[in-house]
Amino acid sequence: MPSGGLDEVDRELVRLLAIDGRMPNNALAEATGIAPSTCLTRVRALRERGVIRGFHADVDLGALGQPLQALIAIRIGAHSRDEIDRFRAKVPGLPGVLSLFHVSGANDYLLHVAASTPDALREFVLDHLTADPAVAHAETSLIFEHVRGAEPNLTGV
Amino acid sequence: MPSGGLDEVDRELVRLLAIDGRMPNNALAEATGIAPSTCLTRVRALRERGVIRGFHADVDLGALGQPLQALIAIRIGAHSRDEIDRFRAKVPGLPGVLSLFHVSGANDYLLHVAASTPDALREFVLDHLTADPAVAHAETSLIFEHVRGAEPNLTGV
DNA sequence: TTTGAAACTGTTTAGAG
DNA sequence: CTCTAAACAGTTTCAAA
C-alpha cells in the first residue's frame, strides 16, 4: 500500500496542502516535525515531481454570476480519431467548462459546466455540443447540489 | 450580467487566485493596480463573503496510490426522505470520495471516487452503495481521462 | 538530505486622506 | 474604501554536517 516514493512526511505535507493550500511553510514544517528549509525543499520536490499539480482558490461560481451547473452525458458518433481528438481538444476551452471526463460505458464523455441562466446553458449545448459533428447525443442533467468529499480532499473538482 | 456586488478588481482577484492560489499578495496587488494593503483587505472580504471558499493543492492521486477514478451513477429506490438524507450525509465521508453530485434526470446521484485497484473499487461499490437500502441501482463508469476546464478554472473538481 | 541562521521578501497593521 | 510607510512575519539561501 505504498505510494511511489513518498514517505510519511511527504504524504502528510500533501494532505495538509490539499486541505489548506495556503498553509505557511513554517506551519507545515512544525506540523510535520521538520525544519522550514527542509519543508520548502520537500514541497518544491513534490511540485516538481508532479505530485502537487498546483494550487487553486475554490470559488463560489454563484457569486460570480454562474449559479447553474450541469453534467452533460455525451455520446460520440463513431467518427474518425481525428474528429474525436478535435472534440477532446476544443471542449476544455469552451466558456463555462469546469471538467471533462472521458468515461467507459454507454456514454463517452461527461462534461461538467457552469452557466448563468437556463438559456445560456441551452445555448451552450446547442452551439458547442449538438452542433458538433463528433457528437451523436448530449443529455443534460442539472446539478441540484455538489458536495466535496470530506476526507483528505485530494482533488479540485 | 453583473455578479453580486463584485467589481472589476474583485473579479480579477478571484480569477487570478483560481489560476494560482498561492500568488503573493504583492503580485496580486500589482496585477490589479491596487496597493498591497487594499489587496489584502479585498481578498479577506472575498473569503469572508464566501466568494472564495478556500485554497487547495491539486494533487495527483495516482502518485498517492489511487490511480483509478470512477463515476458512479446512483438511482435511489424511492424511500423515505430520512433515508435519502442519511445516504446524502454518509457518502461524502466514505473513503476515496471526491465529489457527490445530486442531479436531475434518470439518475439521482453521480459519485466521483478514487481507488487504488479495481478490487478496491468493486468493494467500495458493494460495501457502501449496493448494500445501502437507499440505493436502487449503481452503475460504475471508469474514468479514462479527466481534463479541467481551461478558462478561469473556477472550481476544484 | 538535512539543518540553523542570516538575508531577504512579502505580509500586515496603523494612521491619514 | 484607499493609500503610504513602518513593523512584523514568513520565505529562501547558503554553508556546514
GROMACS .gro file of C-alpha atoms (C1' of nucleotides) in nm:
model
  348
    1MET     CA    1   0.000   0.000   0.000
    2PRO     CA    2   0.292   0.237  -0.056
    3SER     CA    3   0.282   0.544  -0.275
    4GLY     CA    4   0.553   0.585  -0.534
    5GLY     CA    5   0.848   0.703  -0.330
    6LEU     CA    6   0.656   0.926  -0.094
    7ASP     CA    7   0.744   0.887   0.269
    8GLU     CA    8   0.524   0.957   0.569
    9VAL     CA    9   0.624   1.325   0.581
   10ASP     CA   10   0.558   1.382   0.212
   11ARG     CA   11   0.213   1.232   0.240
   12GLU     CA   12   0.136   1.448   0.539
   13LEU     CA   13   0.253   1.760   0.355
   14VAL     CA   14   0.031   1.672   0.061
   15ARG     CA   15  -0.262   1.606   0.288
   16LEU     CA   16  -0.223   1.935   0.471
   17LEU     CA   17  -0.183   2.133   0.149
   18ALA     CA   18  -0.487   1.967  -0.001
   19ILE     CA   19  -0.687   2.091   0.297
   20ASP     CA   20  -0.528   2.435   0.311
   21GLY     CA   21  -0.324   2.528   0.008
   22ARG     CA   22  -0.209   2.847   0.174
   23MET     CA   23  -0.074   2.692   0.491
   24PRO     CA   24   0.255   2.875   0.559
   25ASN     CA   25   0.579   2.687   0.516
   26ASN     CA   26   0.654   2.749   0.882
   27ALA     CA   27   0.336   2.589   0.997
   28LEU     CA   28   0.379   2.297   0.759
   29ALA     CA   29   0.727   2.240   0.894
   30GLU     CA   30   0.611   2.242   1.252
   31ALA     CA   31   0.313   2.020   1.180
   32THR     CA   32   0.536   1.759   1.019
   33GLY     CA   33   0.829   1.793   1.257
   34ILE     CA   34   1.091   1.910   1.008
   35ALA     CA   35   1.285   2.232   0.962
   36PRO     CA   36   1.130   2.508   0.748
   37SER     CA   37   1.411   2.486   0.497
   38THR     CA   38   1.365   2.112   0.465
   39CYS     CA   39   0.995   2.163   0.431
   40LEU     CA   40   1.049   2.408   0.150
   41THR     CA   41   1.273   2.162  -0.031
   42ARG     CA   42   1.021   1.884   0.003
   43VAL     CA   43   0.723   2.085  -0.112
   44ARG     CA   44   0.923   2.206  -0.411
   45ALA     CA   45   1.015   1.848  -0.489
   46LEU     CA   46   0.651   1.743  -0.465
   47ARG     CA   47   0.561   2.012  -0.716
   48GLU     CA   48   0.845   1.922  -0.948
   49ARG     CA   49   0.756   1.556  -0.938
   50GLY     CA   50   0.400   1.647  -1.024
   51VAL     CA   51   0.255   1.506  -0.704
   52ILE     CA   52   0.120   1.853  -0.638
   53ARG     CA   53  -0.001   1.995  -0.966
   54GLY     CA   54  -0.089   2.341  -0.848
   55PHE     CA   55  -0.283   2.549  -0.600
   56HIS     CA   56  -0.626   2.690  -0.671
   57ALA     CA   57  -0.882   2.906  -0.499
   58ASP     CA   58  -1.210   2.724  -0.460
   59VAL     CA   59  -1.458   2.977  -0.592
   60ASP     CA   60  -1.833   3.006  -0.541
   61LEU     CA   61  -1.947   3.028  -0.901
   62GLY     CA   62  -2.287   3.157  -0.795
   63ALA     CA   63  -2.120   3.465  -0.653
   64LEU     CA   64  -1.959   3.510  -0.991
   65GLY     CA   65  -2.285   3.510  -1.179
   66GLN     CA   66  -2.284   3.142  -1.276
   67PRO     CA   67  -2.539   2.990  -1.038
   68LEU     CA   68  -2.628   2.698  -1.265
   69GLN     CA   69  -2.428   2.381  -1.305
   70ALA     CA   70  -2.492   2.081  -1.521
   71LEU     CA   71  -2.348   1.745  -1.611
   72ILE     CA   72  -2.382   1.660  -1.977
   73ALA     CA   73  -2.350   1.300  -2.090
   74ILE     CA   74  -2.210   1.290  -2.442
   75ARG     CA   75  -2.208   1.006  -2.689
   76ILE     CA   76  -1.964   1.033  -2.975
   77GLY     CA   77  -2.098   0.930  -3.314
   78ALA     CA   78  -1.836   0.675  -3.417
   79HIS     CA   79  -1.623   0.902  -3.631
   80SER     CA   80  -1.259   0.932  -3.716
   81ARG     CA   81  -0.997   0.951  -3.450
   82ASP     CA   82  -0.910   1.296  -3.576
   83GLU     CA   83  -1.260   1.420  -3.516
   84ILE     CA   84  -1.265   1.279  -3.166
   85ASP     CA   85  -0.930   1.439  -3.092
   86ARG     CA   86  -1.057   1.770  -3.218
   87PHE     CA   87  -1.358   1.744  -2.991
   88ARG     CA   88  -1.144   1.650  -2.694
   89ALA     CA   89  -0.915   1.942  -2.763
   90LYS     CA   90  -1.180   2.206  -2.807
   91VAL     CA   91  -1.409   2.129  -2.513
   92PRO     CA   92  -1.190   2.234  -2.220
   93GLY     CA   93  -1.164   2.580  -2.372
   94LEU     CA   94  -1.537   2.638  -2.410
   95PRO     CA   95  -1.694   2.900  -2.184
   96GLY     CA   96  -1.815   2.765  -1.852
   97VAL     CA   97  -1.644   2.428  -1.882
   98LEU     CA   98  -1.525   2.303  -1.544
   99SER     CA   99  -1.425   1.946  -1.622
  100LEU     CA  100  -1.436   1.693  -1.900
  101PHE     CA  101  -1.438   1.325  -1.809
  102HIS     CA  102  -1.367   1.060  -2.068
  103VAL     CA  103  -1.553   0.756  -1.937
  104SER     CA  104  -1.621   0.394  -2.012
  105GLY     CA  105  -1.975   0.271  -2.069
  106ALA     CA  106  -2.268   0.386  -2.276
  107ASN     CA  107  -2.156   0.747  -2.274
  108ASP     CA  108  -1.816   0.859  -2.395
  109TYR     CA  109  -1.778   1.189  -2.215
  110LEU     CA  110  -1.922   1.358  -1.915
  111LEU     CA  111  -1.898   1.732  -1.918
  112HIS     CA  112  -1.930   1.948  -1.609
  113VAL     CA  113  -2.029   2.304  -1.693
  114ALA     CA  114  -2.140   2.621  -1.520
  115ALA     CA  115  -2.384   2.870  -1.670
  116SER     CA  116  -2.551   3.195  -1.580
  117THR     CA  117  -2.907   3.109  -1.688
  118PRO     CA  118  -3.104   2.817  -1.829
  119ASP     CA  119  -3.094   2.992  -2.165
  120ALA     CA  120  -2.718   3.024  -2.156
  121LEU     CA  121  -2.694   2.654  -2.078
  122ARG     CA  122  -2.926   2.563  -2.362
  123GLU     CA  123  -2.723   2.777  -2.600
  124PHE     CA  124  -2.404   2.617  -2.483
  125VAL     CA  125  -2.538   2.272  -2.558
  126LEU     CA  126  -2.682   2.368  -2.895
  127ASP     CA  127  -2.388   2.572  -3.015
  128HIS     CA  128  -2.098   2.366  -2.892
  129LEU     CA  129  -2.225   2.012  -2.849
  130THR     CA  130  -2.530   1.934  -3.061
  131ALA     CA  131  -2.378   2.128  -3.347
  132ASP     CA  132  -2.051   1.939  -3.329
  133PRO     CA  133  -2.023   1.665  -3.594
  134ALA     CA  134  -1.843   1.438  -3.350
  135VAL     CA  135  -2.136   1.442  -3.108
  136ALA     CA  136  -2.411   1.186  -3.157
  137HIS     CA  137  -2.609   1.267  -2.847
  138ALA     CA  138  -2.594   1.501  -2.550
  139GLU     CA  139  -2.808   1.461  -2.241
  140THR     CA  140  -2.807   1.739  -1.986
  141SER     CA  141  -2.865   1.687  -1.615
  142LEU     CA  142  -2.894   1.984  -1.386
  143ILE     CA  143  -2.686   1.970  -1.071
  144PHE     CA  144  -2.901   2.041  -0.767
  145GLU     CA  145  -2.618   2.005  -0.524
  146HIS     CA  146  -2.248   1.940  -0.537
  147VAL     CA  147  -2.070   1.817  -0.223
  148ARG     CA  148  -1.700   1.757  -0.199
  149GLY     CA  149  -1.555   1.451  -0.035
  150ALA     CA  150  -1.479   1.506   0.331
  151GLU     CA  151  -1.160   1.308   0.369
  152PRO     CA  152  -0.815   1.420   0.257
  153ASN     CA  153  -0.989   1.631  -0.003
  154LEU     CA  154  -0.735   1.526  -0.256
  155THR     CA  155  -0.863   1.686  -0.565
  156GLY     CA  156  -1.001   2.001  -0.705
  157VAL     CA  157  -1.348   1.945  -0.855
  158MET     CA  158  -2.460   4.036  -1.638
  159PRO     CA  159  -2.320   4.164  -1.311
  160SER     CA  160  -2.202   3.947  -1.025
  161GLY     CA  161  -2.344   4.014  -0.684
  162GLY     CA  162  -2.154   4.320  -0.572
  163LEU     CA  163  -1.818   4.222  -0.717
  164ASP     CA  164  -1.640   4.494  -0.907
  165GLU     CA  165  -1.386   4.453  -1.184
  166VAL     CA  166  -1.095   4.429  -0.942
  167ASP     CA  167  -1.264   4.166  -0.726
  168ARG     CA  168  -1.336   3.951  -1.025
  169GLU     CA  169  -0.979   3.979  -1.141
  170LEU     CA  170  -0.851   3.883  -0.797
  171VAL     CA  171  -1.077   3.580  -0.795
  172ARG     CA  172  -0.969   3.484  -1.144
  173LEU     CA  173  -0.601   3.510  -1.060
  174LEU     CA  174  -0.637   3.315  -0.737
  175ALA     CA  175  -0.833   3.044  -0.913
  176ILE     CA  176  -0.540   3.002  -1.151
  177ASP     CA  177  -0.271   3.032  -0.885
  178GLY     CA  178  -0.395   3.010  -0.530
  179ARG     CA  179  -0.051   3.092  -0.396
  180MET     CA  180   0.001   3.410  -0.591
  181PRO     CA  181   0.160   3.652  -0.342
  182ASN     CA  182  -0.043   3.946  -0.222
  183ASN     CA  183   0.218   4.178  -0.369
  184ALA     CA  184   0.188   4.032  -0.713
  185LEU     CA  185  -0.191   4.030  -0.691
  186ALA     CA  186  -0.188   4.396  -0.596
  187GLU     CA  187   0.038   4.489  -0.883
  188ALA     CA  188  -0.155   4.282  -1.133
  189THR     CA  189  -0.478   4.453  -1.037
  190GLY     CA  190  -0.335   4.801  -0.992
  191ILE     CA  191  -0.412   4.847  -0.623
  192ALA     CA  192  -0.199   4.878  -0.310
  193PRO     CA  193  -0.095   4.559  -0.127
  194SER     CA  194  -0.289   4.659   0.182
  195THR     CA  195  -0.600   4.722  -0.022
  196CYS     CA  196  -0.549   4.393  -0.195
  197LEU     CA  197  -0.525   4.215   0.136
  198THR     CA  198  -0.848   4.375   0.254
  199ARG     CA  199  -1.027   4.275  -0.063
  200VAL     CA  200  -0.910   3.917  -0.063
  201ARG     CA  201  -1.008   3.885   0.300
  202ALA     CA  202  -1.351   4.025   0.218
  203LEU     CA  203  -1.387   3.778  -0.068
  204ARG     CA  204  -1.317   3.495   0.172
  205GLU     CA  205  -1.550   3.628   0.436
  206ARG     CA  206  -1.831   3.670   0.188
  207GLY     CA  207  -1.777   3.314   0.072
  208VAL     CA  208  -1.685   3.410  -0.282
  209ILE     CA  209  -1.356   3.231  -0.222
  210ARG     CA  210  -1.430   2.920  -0.020
  211GLY     CA  211  -1.076   2.807   0.036
  212PHE     CA  212  -0.744   2.718  -0.121
  213HIS     CA  213  -0.644   2.366  -0.208
  214ALA     CA  214  -0.347   2.186  -0.354
  215ASP     CA  215  -0.439   1.999  -0.669
  216VAL     CA  216  -0.295   1.656  -0.605
  217ASP     CA  217  -0.208   1.376  -0.846
  218LEU     CA  218  -0.398   1.089  -0.685
  219GLY     CA  219  -0.201   0.837  -0.886
  220ALA     CA  220   0.115   0.949  -0.712
  221LEU     CA  221  -0.066   0.884  -0.386
  222GLY     CA  222  -0.154   0.529  -0.471
  223GLN     CA  223  -0.503   0.592  -0.606
  224PRO     CA  224  -0.456   0.564  -0.982
  225LEU     CA  225  -0.815   0.465  -1.055
  226GLN     CA  226  -1.108   0.700  -1.078
  227ALA     CA  227  -1.472   0.628  -1.149
  228LEU     CA  228  -1.805   0.799  -1.185
  229ILE     CA  229  -2.090   0.604  -1.034
  230ALA     CA  230  -2.447   0.679  -1.139
  231ILE     CA  231  -2.680   0.608  -0.850
  232ARG     CA  232  -3.055   0.565  -0.852
  233ILE     CA  233  -3.230   0.599  -0.522
  234GLY     CA  234  -3.504   0.345  -0.456
  235ALA     CA  235  -3.792   0.579  -0.374
  236HIS     CA  236  -3.765   0.562   0.002
  237SER     CA  237  -3.829   0.797   0.289
  238ARG     CA  238  -3.679   1.138   0.299
  239ASP     CA  239  -3.491   1.034   0.609
  240GLU     CA  240  -3.324   0.750   0.430
  241ILE     CA  241  -3.220   0.974   0.144
  242ASP     CA  242  -3.083   1.230   0.386
  243ARG     CA  243  -2.887   0.961   0.562
  244PHE     CA  244  -2.739   0.850   0.232
  245ARG     CA  245  -2.655   1.206   0.136
  246ALA     CA  246  -2.488   1.261   0.470
  247LYS     CA  247  -2.280   0.945   0.475
  248VAL     CA  248  -2.139   0.943   0.122
  249PRO     CA  249  -1.901   1.240   0.137
  250GLY     CA  250  -1.722   1.073   0.427
  251LEU     CA  251  -1.663   0.741   0.254
  252PRO     CA  252  -1.304   0.655   0.164
  253GLY     CA  253  -1.197   0.778  -0.179
  254VAL     CA  254  -1.497   1.001  -0.236
  255LEU     CA  255  -1.403   1.311  -0.431
  256SER     CA  256  -1.743   1.459  -0.514
  257LEU     CA  257  -2.109   1.382  -0.489
  258PHE     CA  258  -2.346   1.542  -0.740
  259HIS     CA  259  -2.718   1.542  -0.683
  260VAL     CA  260  -2.860   1.558  -1.034
  261SER     CA  261  -3.184   1.577  -1.225
  262GLY     CA  262  -3.281   1.304  -1.469
  263ALA     CA  263  -3.287   0.927  -1.463
  264ASN     CA  264  -3.013   0.906  -1.204
  265ASP     CA  265  -3.030   1.076  -0.868
  266TYR     CA  266  -2.665   1.099  -0.776
  267LEU     CA  267  -2.335   1.094  -0.953
  268LEU     CA  268  -2.045   0.995  -0.738
  269HIS     CA  269  -1.684   1.067  -0.827
  270VAL     CA  270  -1.444   0.834  -0.648
  271ALA     CA  271  -1.078   0.738  -0.649
  272ALA     CA  272  -0.948   0.390  -0.576
  273SER     CA  273  -0.620   0.205  -0.559
  274THR     CA  274  -0.719  -0.107  -0.755
  275PRO     CA  275  -1.017  -0.247  -0.944
  276ASP     CA  276  -1.084  -0.470  -0.647
  277ALA     CA  277  -1.089  -0.179  -0.408
  278LEU     CA  278  -1.335  -0.004  -0.637
  279ARG     CA  279  -1.556  -0.310  -0.656
  280GLU     CA  280  -1.552  -0.341  -0.279
  281PHE     CA  281  -1.638   0.022  -0.239
  282VAL     CA  282  -1.943  -0.016  -0.459
  283LEU     CA  283  -2.058  -0.338  -0.295
  284ASP     CA  284  -1.996  -0.233   0.063
  285HIS     CA  285  -2.114   0.124   0.054
  286LEU     CA  286  -2.355   0.157  -0.234
  287THR     CA  287  -2.515  -0.172  -0.335
  288ALA     CA  288  -2.551  -0.265   0.030
  289ASP     CA  289  -2.721   0.063   0.117
  290PRO     CA  290  -3.101   0.029   0.147
  291ALA     CA  291  -3.149   0.372  -0.010
  292VAL     CA  292  -2.971   0.266  -0.330
  293ALA     CA  293  -3.177   0.101  -0.603
  294HIS     CA  294  -2.906   0.085  -0.863
  295ALA     CA  295  -2.542   0.182  -0.908
  296GLU     CA  296  -2.365   0.187  -1.241
  297THR     CA  297  -1.991   0.239  -1.243
  298SER     CA  298  -1.803   0.404  -1.527
  299LEU     CA  299  -1.426   0.414  -1.522
  300ILE     CA  300  -1.266   0.748  -1.592
  301PHE     CA  301  -1.005   0.719  -1.865
  302GLU     CA  302  -0.914   1.082  -1.857
  303HIS     CA  303  -1.010   1.386  -1.660
  304VAL     CA  304  -0.936   1.730  -1.803
  305ARG     CA  305  -1.004   2.053  -1.625
  306GLY     CA  306  -1.160   2.348  -1.798
  307ALA     CA  307  -0.901   2.583  -1.939
  308GLU     CA  308  -1.064   2.917  -1.871
  309PRO     CA  309  -1.083   3.087  -1.534
  310ASN     CA  310  -1.056   2.743  -1.382
  311LEU     CA  311  -1.316   2.839  -1.133
  312THR     CA  312  -1.368   2.524  -0.942
  313GLY     CA  313  -1.195   2.245  -0.770
  314VAL     CA  314  -1.313   1.908  -0.901
  315DT     C1'  315   1.920   1.515   0.286
  316DT     C1'  316   1.917   1.763   0.650
  317DT     C1'  317   1.980   2.177   0.925
  318DG     C1'  318   2.034   2.663   1.176
  319DA     C1'  319   2.097   3.114   1.097
  320DA     C1'  320   2.131   3.515   0.805
  321DA     C1'  321   1.945   3.783   0.434
  322DC     C1'  322   1.563   3.881   0.201
  323DT     C1'  323   1.086   3.925   0.055
  324DG     C1'  324   0.628   3.956   0.138
  325DT     C1'  325   0.251   4.045   0.482
  326DT     C1'  326   0.007   4.309   0.796
  327DT     C1'  327  -0.105   4.693   1.082
  328DA     C1'  328  -0.167   5.167   1.175
  329DG     C1'  329  -0.263   5.625   1.074
  330DA     C1'  330  -0.417   5.967   0.748
  331DG     C1'  331  -0.670   6.113   0.328
  332DC     C1'  332  -1.253   5.241   0.071
  333DT     C1'  333  -0.798   5.376  -0.028
  334DC     C1'  334  -0.309   5.460   0.045
  335DT     C1'  335   0.192   5.510   0.232
  336DA     C1'  336   0.509   5.368   0.538
  337DA     C1'  337   0.677   5.121   0.922
  338DA     C1'  338   0.676   4.693   1.187
  339DC     C1'  339   0.645   4.224   1.155
  340DA     C1'  340   0.637   3.757   0.988
  341DG     C1'  341   0.748   3.416   0.672
  342DT     C1'  342   1.049   3.256   0.297
  343DT     C1'  343   1.465   3.137   0.091
  344DT     C1'  344   1.953   3.083   0.051
  345DC     C1'  345   2.370   2.901   0.198
  346DA     C1'  346   2.748   2.682   0.429
  347DA     C1'  347   2.806   2.301   0.718
  348DA     C1'  348   2.716   1.843   0.876
   0.00000   0.00000   0.00000
